[in-house]
Amino acid sequence: MKKRKKLTHPRPPVTARPSVTTSPTGTLDLTEKQEPDCPPLGLESLRVSDNQLYASSSQSFGLGPHRGRLNIQSGLEDGDLFDGAWCAEQQDAEPWLQVDAGHLTRFSGIITQGRNSIWRYDWVTSYKVQFSNDSRTWWGSKNRSSGMDAVFPANSDPETPVLNLLPEPQVARFIRLLPQTWLQGGASCLRAEILACPVSDPNGLFPEVPVLGSSDSLDFRHHDYKAMRKLMKQVNEQCPNITRIYSIGRSHQGLKLYVMEMSDQPGEHELGEPEVRYVAGMHGNEALGRELLLLLMQFLCREFLRGDPRVTRLLTETRIHLLPSMNPDGYETAFRRGSELVGWAEGRWNHQGIDLNHNFADLNTPLWQAEDEGLVPDTVPNHHLPLPTYYTLPNATVAPETWAVIKWMQRIPFVLSANLHGGELVVSYPFDMTRTPWAARELTPTPDEAVFRWLSTVYAGSNRAMQDPDRRPCHSQDFSLYGSIINGADWHTVPGSMNDFSYLHTNCFEVTVELSCDKFPHENELPQEWENNKDALLTYLEQVRMGIAGVVRDKDTELGIADAVISVDGINHDVTTAWGGDYWRLLTPGDYMVTALQFPPHQDSQTETSRAAGSWGQGAPGPSEAAGTAEGTEELTPSAEEPQRLGQAGPVQNWRRGHWVGRAGQGVGERSLGSLKLFGASASLPVVSMSQILFPDLILQTLGYSQLTSGKIVRKEDPTWVLPEPGLGRATHFINPSASAAGDTWCYGTLCKHLLSANHARSQG
């Protein structure tokens, strides 16, 4: 089988300006002054629909004009319905690709690429450009000196974007690209983006283009490193009582990895208050997540000052950490290229050439090997797996950015996280690595499959773009068939992912959100992308209170117990308590038996690290306090006050145990934390007081139910009550998915329907 040739890093983008062109008599006159470059028309972002693209011919449907979009990626099998470019038929002597802007437009430039393929190299090396207002009468760009048609230089490889600016913008509705020459032995294939500004039609013959916007007055632009620091400082100065900036480390080039903390008590872990994080910019060229987090911190600050009840409650009951740029070196590379010229991969890696999402320790393999040998959980724990020895060696290939995030994870008792990426529209959840070695893709669920499906569906169900019934696939896979969620390993295997590492090394549940088809959208699209994601970002944060939470205390002293293990019957994955004894266990509604175990200290220092998740307790210092500005931040350093970790379990008689049997959904009217007390080994093991059950605020505020029972909902007044879907503004029936393939996931509205359709699709293969 032919393998893909290894491609070198792309060359810098090419900007070419041919000789001046003129318009024929009768067209709209243009001034002699060169207009600023226009934003993209929207081929890459899908604002231009498939029915606006035409071609003289196509080799196949999968190579049709709808595939002629900048940066579109081919499917796993070239020649299917999802190939990587528009390609004209071999016998087509005068090939062309045509775009209907739908309204009067000022065209200012064209960006082209060749064909994305694992089998072939095809690209256009030169082309002409024509314009029309009615698709019948056409005029072209002319060489001023010769009066001949201008010929634009195009590509010399399949992936590097090449920009050609028109010497004078042309006002028309239609634009055609006419390939003149292409790679010898290849075909006339290209992907394109058109730079175009909408203009008003004085005669009213063409429809006006809708303006992309947002009602929020925020800083909608791309921020390089200096601009990002300045913006974070401004937010901190505007909201000093709820924000704090700190750094968790530095990139390979020495740029700091800044985090914005937002809480009513910044710098302090409050007993019972869960910690949640958003991470963006792991791949430097996937810029949308970075800007969304900068927008989110502005929005939370502004709405808190306005007294918005949702934001106020979120900031008073949750400690939020926002890392907008995990890979600042890669972003600076991408930023210098520009949003349309960075291509598909440049800036993805850090300065060492490391893909950070494959750089975390592989804890999946040792866990699965131990499971196959029957060693889990009695001999090998099912949680907080230690770092492998090879990973900590001085010559290990571990990026400084990766180490910084690992130490961050170990120091803060994160409960929930999302890793923001770009290039698709889907939420993927662990495991990301296939269990079968070398399998390209394979459904590989975690023991918390129900929780991860719920978390993924909550974000996808609140995201406007993911819920658009008319949207087309970004590239080759239609994730809308599965509710815009997928198991990561069932999509493509990712060894060493941050999601899997977070789940197996800490208490934190993390998903990956692919935010947009366009990895680096133009600034004029940021307001619309913010509106697409704003409610999803807020709703996902609220899920940190889904499940059970409480405090594990010593029966005699009433002090909290750190590192007690919280186990749920039937789920082969445990979590541990933080320093103050507080814990959070994400669960879907249902009946559970929960057990807490305290293991005695162990003198073997190597074993002590095996359970170290790292956590802060009540009053424990957080990351180093700073002057409150980006310039004054310090690195996250270990605290001398952090207690010693508890080691591996000793003899059974030395365990201390407490447990309760309860139903998720009881006690919803209370807000205080319950206590789960541990008794000595010589004491009896009765059922002790039930730990407080907490659900997302969205459900608490809306339902008013008395209890949840298996398979049905109990409400005194009406058994068929309804509740709003998050962010969608309409009510729908609460549906019990007991008939689904999973059978253990509660959901509501279209979210439930998505789960059901995903399960049905999975059962059908």
Tab-separated table of C-alpha atoms in Angstrom, residues 82-315:
chain	number	residue	atom	x	y	z
A	82	PHE	CA	-14.906	13.432	0.490
A	83	ASP	CA	-11.794	14.097	-1.544
A	84	GLY	CA	-9.422	16.988	-0.961
A	85	ALA	CA	-10.045	19.521	-3.754
A	86	TRP	CA	-11.986	20.350	-6.868
A	87	CYS	CA	-10.473	18.568	-9.864
A	88	ALA	CA	-11.545	19.089	-13.454
A	89	GLU	CA	-11.879	16.196	-15.874
A	90	GLN	CA	-8.674	15.289	-17.672
A	91	GLN	CA	-10.187	16.068	-21.079
A	92	ASP	CA	-11.525	19.472	-19.981
A	93	ALA	CA	-9.545	21.891	-22.153
A	94	GLU	CA	-10.855	25.059	-20.462
A	95	PRO	CA	-11.505	24.228	-16.801
A	96	TRP	CA	-12.940	26.777	-14.375
A	97	LEU	CA	-14.220	27.024	-10.798
A	98	GLN	CA	-16.936	29.612	-10.208
A	99	VAL	CA	-18.199	31.242	-7.004
A	100	ASP	CA	-21.523	33.055	-6.726
A	101	ALA	CA	-21.204	35.631	-3.939
A	102	GLY	CA	-24.985	35.990	-3.932
A	103	HIS	CA	-24.798	39.776	-3.834
A	104	LEU	CA	-22.765	42.635	-5.198
A	105	THR	CA	-19.201	42.205	-3.961
A	106	ARG	CA	-15.850	43.951	-4.178
A	107	PHE	CA	-13.349	41.185	-4.995
A	108	SER	CA	-9.797	42.015	-3.931
A	109	GLY	CA	-7.795	38.779	-3.912
A	110	ILE	CA	-7.600	35.002	-4.273
A	111	ILE	CA	-5.850	32.370	-2.138
A	112	THR	CA	-5.194	28.926	-3.621
A	113	GLN	CA	-3.877	25.530	-2.555
A	114	GLY	CA	-3.417	22.223	-4.335
A	115	ARG	CA	-5.154	18.920	-3.647
A	116	ASN	CA	-5.027	17.370	-0.180
A	117	SER	CA	-4.389	13.670	-0.778
A	118	ILE	CA	-2.411	10.782	0.633
A	119	TRP	CA	-2.031	9.268	-2.837
A	120	ARG	CA	-1.510	12.058	-5.360
A	121	TYR	CA	0.183	15.408	-5.876
A	122	ASP	CA	-1.986	17.779	-7.906
A	123	TRP	CA	-1.923	21.554	-8.014
A	124	VAL	CA	-2.471	24.447	-10.385
A	125	THR	CA	0.613	26.505	-11.242
A	126	SER	CA	-1.116	29.472	-12.925
A	127	TYR	CA	-4.632	30.780	-13.530
A	128	LYS	CA	-6.668	33.672	-14.872
A	129	VAL	CA	-9.583	35.452	-13.196
A	130	GLN	CA	-12.908	36.579	-14.664
A	131	PHE	CA	-15.905	38.448	-13.244
A	132	SER	CA	-19.588	38.745	-14.096
A	133	ASN	CA	-22.818	40.222	-12.811
A	134	ASP	CA	-25.111	37.740	-14.561
A	135	SER	CA	-22.878	34.659	-15.170
A	136	ARG	CA	-23.204	35.193	-18.939
A	137	THR	CA	-21.100	38.243	-19.740
A	138	TRP	CA	-17.587	38.019	-18.340
A	139	TRP	CA	-14.579	40.307	-18.152
A	140	GLY	CA	-11.102	39.464	-16.977
A	141	SER	CA	-8.031	41.001	-15.425
A	142	LYS	CA	-5.844	42.522	-18.113
A	143	ASN	CA	-2.137	43.113	-18.288
A	144	ARG	CA	-1.878	46.883	-18.558
A	145	SER	CA	1.267	46.916	-20.686
A	146	SER	CA	0.234	44.268	-23.189
A	147	GLY	CA	-3.543	44.365	-22.976
A	148	MET	CA	-3.551	40.596	-22.653
A	149	ASP	CA	-5.274	38.618	-19.898
A	150	ALA	CA	-3.264	38.690	-16.670
A	151	VAL	CA	-1.930	35.309	-15.598
A	152	PHE	CA	-1.577	34.807	-11.852
A	153	PRO	CA	1.177	32.555	-10.446
A	154	ALA	CA	-0.260	29.790	-8.287
A	155	ASN	CA	1.104	26.879	-6.296
A	156	SER	CA	4.305	24.845	-6.247
A	157	ASP	CA	3.176	22.323	-3.615
A	158	PRO	CA	-0.221	21.061	-2.447
A	159	GLU	CA	-0.454	22.719	0.976
A	160	THR	CA	1.174	26.166	1.039
A	161	PRO	CA	-1.482	28.872	0.562
A	162	VAL	CA	-0.608	31.373	-2.180
A	163	LEU	CA	-2.230	34.808	-2.165
A	164	ASN	CA	-2.709	36.944	-5.267
A	165	LEU	CA	-4.075	40.442	-4.727
A	166	LEU	CA	-5.912	42.026	-7.614
A	167	PRO	CA	-4.210	45.253	-8.745
A	168	GLU	CA	-7.641	46.870	-8.588
A	169	PRO	CA	-10.658	45.457	-6.741
A	170	GLN	CA	-13.429	44.354	-9.069
A	171	VAL	CA	-17.112	44.785	-8.217
A	172	ALA	CA	-19.321	41.942	-9.420
A	173	ARG	CA	-21.462	39.064	-8.198
A	174	PHE	CA	-19.612	36.136	-9.778
A	175	ILE	CA	-15.918	35.279	-9.922
A	176	ARG	CA	-14.215	32.519	-11.946
A	177	LEU	CA	-10.796	30.969	-11.553
A	178	LEU	CA	-9.511	29.533	-14.845
A	179	PRO	CA	-6.479	27.219	-14.421
A	180	GLN	CA	-3.952	27.677	-17.213
A	181	THR	CA	-1.186	25.276	-16.206
A	182	TRP	CA	-0.775	22.599	-13.581
A	183	LEU	CA	1.762	20.085	-12.316
A	184	GLN	CA	3.061	17.952	-15.175
A	185	GLY	CA	1.451	14.532	-15.054
A	186	GLY	CA	-1.135	15.761	-12.584
A	187	ALA	CA	-4.615	17.207	-12.863
A	188	SER	CA	-6.182	20.640	-12.663
A	189	CYS	CA	-7.036	20.620	-8.939
A	190	LEU	CA	-7.324	23.463	-6.473
A	191	ARG	CA	-8.740	24.677	-3.187
A	192	ALA	CA	-9.496	28.364	-2.838
A	193	GLU	CA	-10.654	31.266	-0.724
A	194	ILE	CA	-11.870	34.552	-2.159
A	195	LEU	CA	-11.165	37.880	-0.469
A	196	ALA	CA	-14.251	40.014	-0.866
A	197	CYS	CA	-16.071	42.962	0.708
A	198	PRO	CA	-19.848	43.317	0.389
A	199	VAL	CA	-21.020	46.554	-1.216
A	200	SER	CA	-24.411	48.195	-1.396
A	201	ASP	CA	-26.270	47.931	-4.671
A	202	PRO	CA	-27.635	51.392	-5.573
A	203	ASN	CA	-30.202	49.815	-7.902
A	204	GLY	CA	-31.442	47.262	-5.368
A	205	LEU	CA	-31.005	44.388	-7.801
A	206	PHE	CA	-28.942	42.230	-5.456
A	207	PRO	CA	-29.807	41.129	-1.904
A	208	GLU	CA	-27.859	42.649	0.975
A	209	VAL	CA	-25.427	40.385	2.784
A	210	PRO	CA	-26.292	39.734	6.454
A	211	VAL	CA	-23.853	41.290	8.908
A	212	LEU	CA	-22.110	38.905	11.314
A	213	GLY	CA	-22.206	40.411	14.765
A	214	SER	CA	-22.759	40.129	18.485
A	215	SER	CA	-24.686	42.226	20.973
A	216	ASP	CA	-21.734	42.031	23.377
A	217	SER	CA	-19.264	44.914	23.249
A	218	LEU	CA	-16.048	42.917	23.507
A	219	ASP	CA	-12.608	43.033	21.910
A	220	PHE	CA	-13.216	40.994	18.761
A	221	ARG	CA	-9.758	40.691	17.232
A	222	HIS	CA	-6.790	38.343	17.250
A	223	HIS	CA	-4.253	39.006	20.007
A	224	ASP	CA	-0.580	38.191	19.796
A	225	TYR	CA	1.381	37.543	22.996
A	226	LYS	CA	1.804	41.195	23.967
A	227	ALA	CA	-1.791	42.080	23.150
A	228	MET	CA	-3.040	39.076	25.120
A	229	ARG	CA	-1.060	40.138	28.203
A	230	LYS	CA	-2.391	43.675	27.882
A	231	LEU	CA	-5.990	42.480	27.602
A	232	MET	CA	-5.678	40.158	30.603
A	233	LYS	CA	-4.205	43.017	32.629
A	234	GLN	CA	-7.125	45.255	31.650
A	235	VAL	CA	-9.649	42.633	32.771
A	236	ASN	CA	-7.787	42.219	36.058
A	237	GLU	CA	-7.803	45.973	36.656
A	238	GLN	CA	-11.484	46.207	35.809
A	239	CYS	CA	-12.454	43.328	38.136
A	240	PRO	CA	-9.686	43.079	40.763
A	241	ASN	CA	-11.936	41.406	43.346
A	242	ILE	CA	-12.773	38.379	41.190
A	243	THR	CA	-9.662	37.932	39.021
A	244	ARG	CA	-6.034	36.975	39.436
A	245	ILE	CA	-3.375	36.381	36.810
A	246	TYR	CA	-0.660	33.804	37.340
A	247	SER	CA	1.786	31.847	35.225
A	248	ILE	CA	2.215	28.076	35.323
A	249	GLY	CA	5.524	28.048	33.456
A	250	ARG	CA	7.226	29.074	30.246
A	251	SER	CA	7.323	27.898	26.658
A	252	HIS	CA	10.476	26.665	24.947
A	253	GLN	CA	11.022	30.234	23.705
A	254	GLY	CA	10.522	31.674	27.186
A	255	LEU	CA	6.983	33.007	26.822
A	256	LYS	CA	4.901	32.675	29.972
A	257	LEU	CA	1.824	30.455	30.082
A	258	TYR	CA	-0.615	32.883	31.672
A	259	VAL	CA	-3.789	31.799	33.446
A	260	MET	CA	-6.709	34.014	34.423
A	261	GLU	CA	-8.369	32.822	37.629
A	262	MET	CA	-11.946	34.009	38.199
A	263	SER	CA	-13.692	33.483	41.533
A	264	ASP	CA	-15.144	35.452	44.432
A	265	GLN	CA	-12.041	34.487	46.427
A	266	PRO	CA	-9.201	34.465	43.868
A	267	GLY	CA	-6.082	32.730	45.084
A	268	GLU	CA	-7.908	30.535	47.590
A	269	HIS	CA	-9.474	27.098	47.389
A	270	GLU	CA	-12.698	27.307	49.399
A	271	LEU	CA	-13.881	24.116	51.045
A	272	GLY	CA	-16.440	22.466	48.812
A	273	GLU	CA	-15.969	24.832	45.886
A	274	PRO	CA	-15.107	22.873	42.718
A	275	GLU	CA	-12.314	23.913	40.383
A	276	VAL	CA	-12.739	23.917	36.613
A	277	ARG	CA	-10.415	24.865	33.771
A	278	TYR	CA	-10.506	25.721	30.087
A	279	VAL	CA	-7.318	25.173	28.050
A	280	ALA	CA	-6.862	26.599	24.552
A	281	GLY	CA	-4.060	26.984	22.065
A	282	MET	CA	-2.510	23.535	22.526
A	283	HIS	CA	-2.051	23.680	18.762
A	284	GLY	CA	-0.827	27.182	18.031
A	285	ASN	CA	-2.584	27.523	14.677
A	286	GLU	CA	-5.994	26.692	16.178
A	287	ALA	CA	-6.625	30.249	17.272
A	288	LEU	CA	-10.365	30.379	17.916
A	289	GLY	CA	-10.186	28.801	21.380
A	290	ARG	CA	-7.617	31.388	22.466
A	291	GLU	CA	-9.886	34.254	21.453
A	292	LEU	CA	-12.987	32.646	22.973
A	293	LEU	CA	-11.282	32.426	26.372
A	294	LEU	CA	-10.169	36.050	26.141
A	295	LEU	CA	-13.751	36.958	25.272
A	296	LEU	CA	-15.077	34.782	28.095
A	297	MET	CA	-12.966	36.514	30.741
A	298	GLN	CA	-14.125	39.909	29.460
A	299	PHE	CA	-17.739	38.755	29.474
A	300	LEU	CA	-17.630	37.261	32.984
A	301	CYS	CA	-16.027	40.418	34.366
A	302	ARG	CA	-18.549	42.715	32.720
A	303	GLU	CA	-21.605	40.651	33.612
A	304	PHE	CA	-20.445	40.252	37.220
A	305	LEU	CA	-20.190	44.032	37.539
A	306	ARG	CA	-23.685	44.309	36.076
A	307	GLY	CA	-24.998	41.848	38.635
A	308	ASP	CA	-26.044	39.126	36.197
A	309	PRO	CA	-27.414	36.354	38.473
A	310	ARG	CA	-26.124	33.460	36.372
A	311	VAL	CA	-22.577	34.795	36.200
A	312	THR	CA	-22.621	35.877	39.845
A	313	ARG	CA	-23.647	32.428	40.974
A	314	LEU	CA	-21.062	30.806	38.740
A	315	LEU	CA	-18.229	32.921	40.152
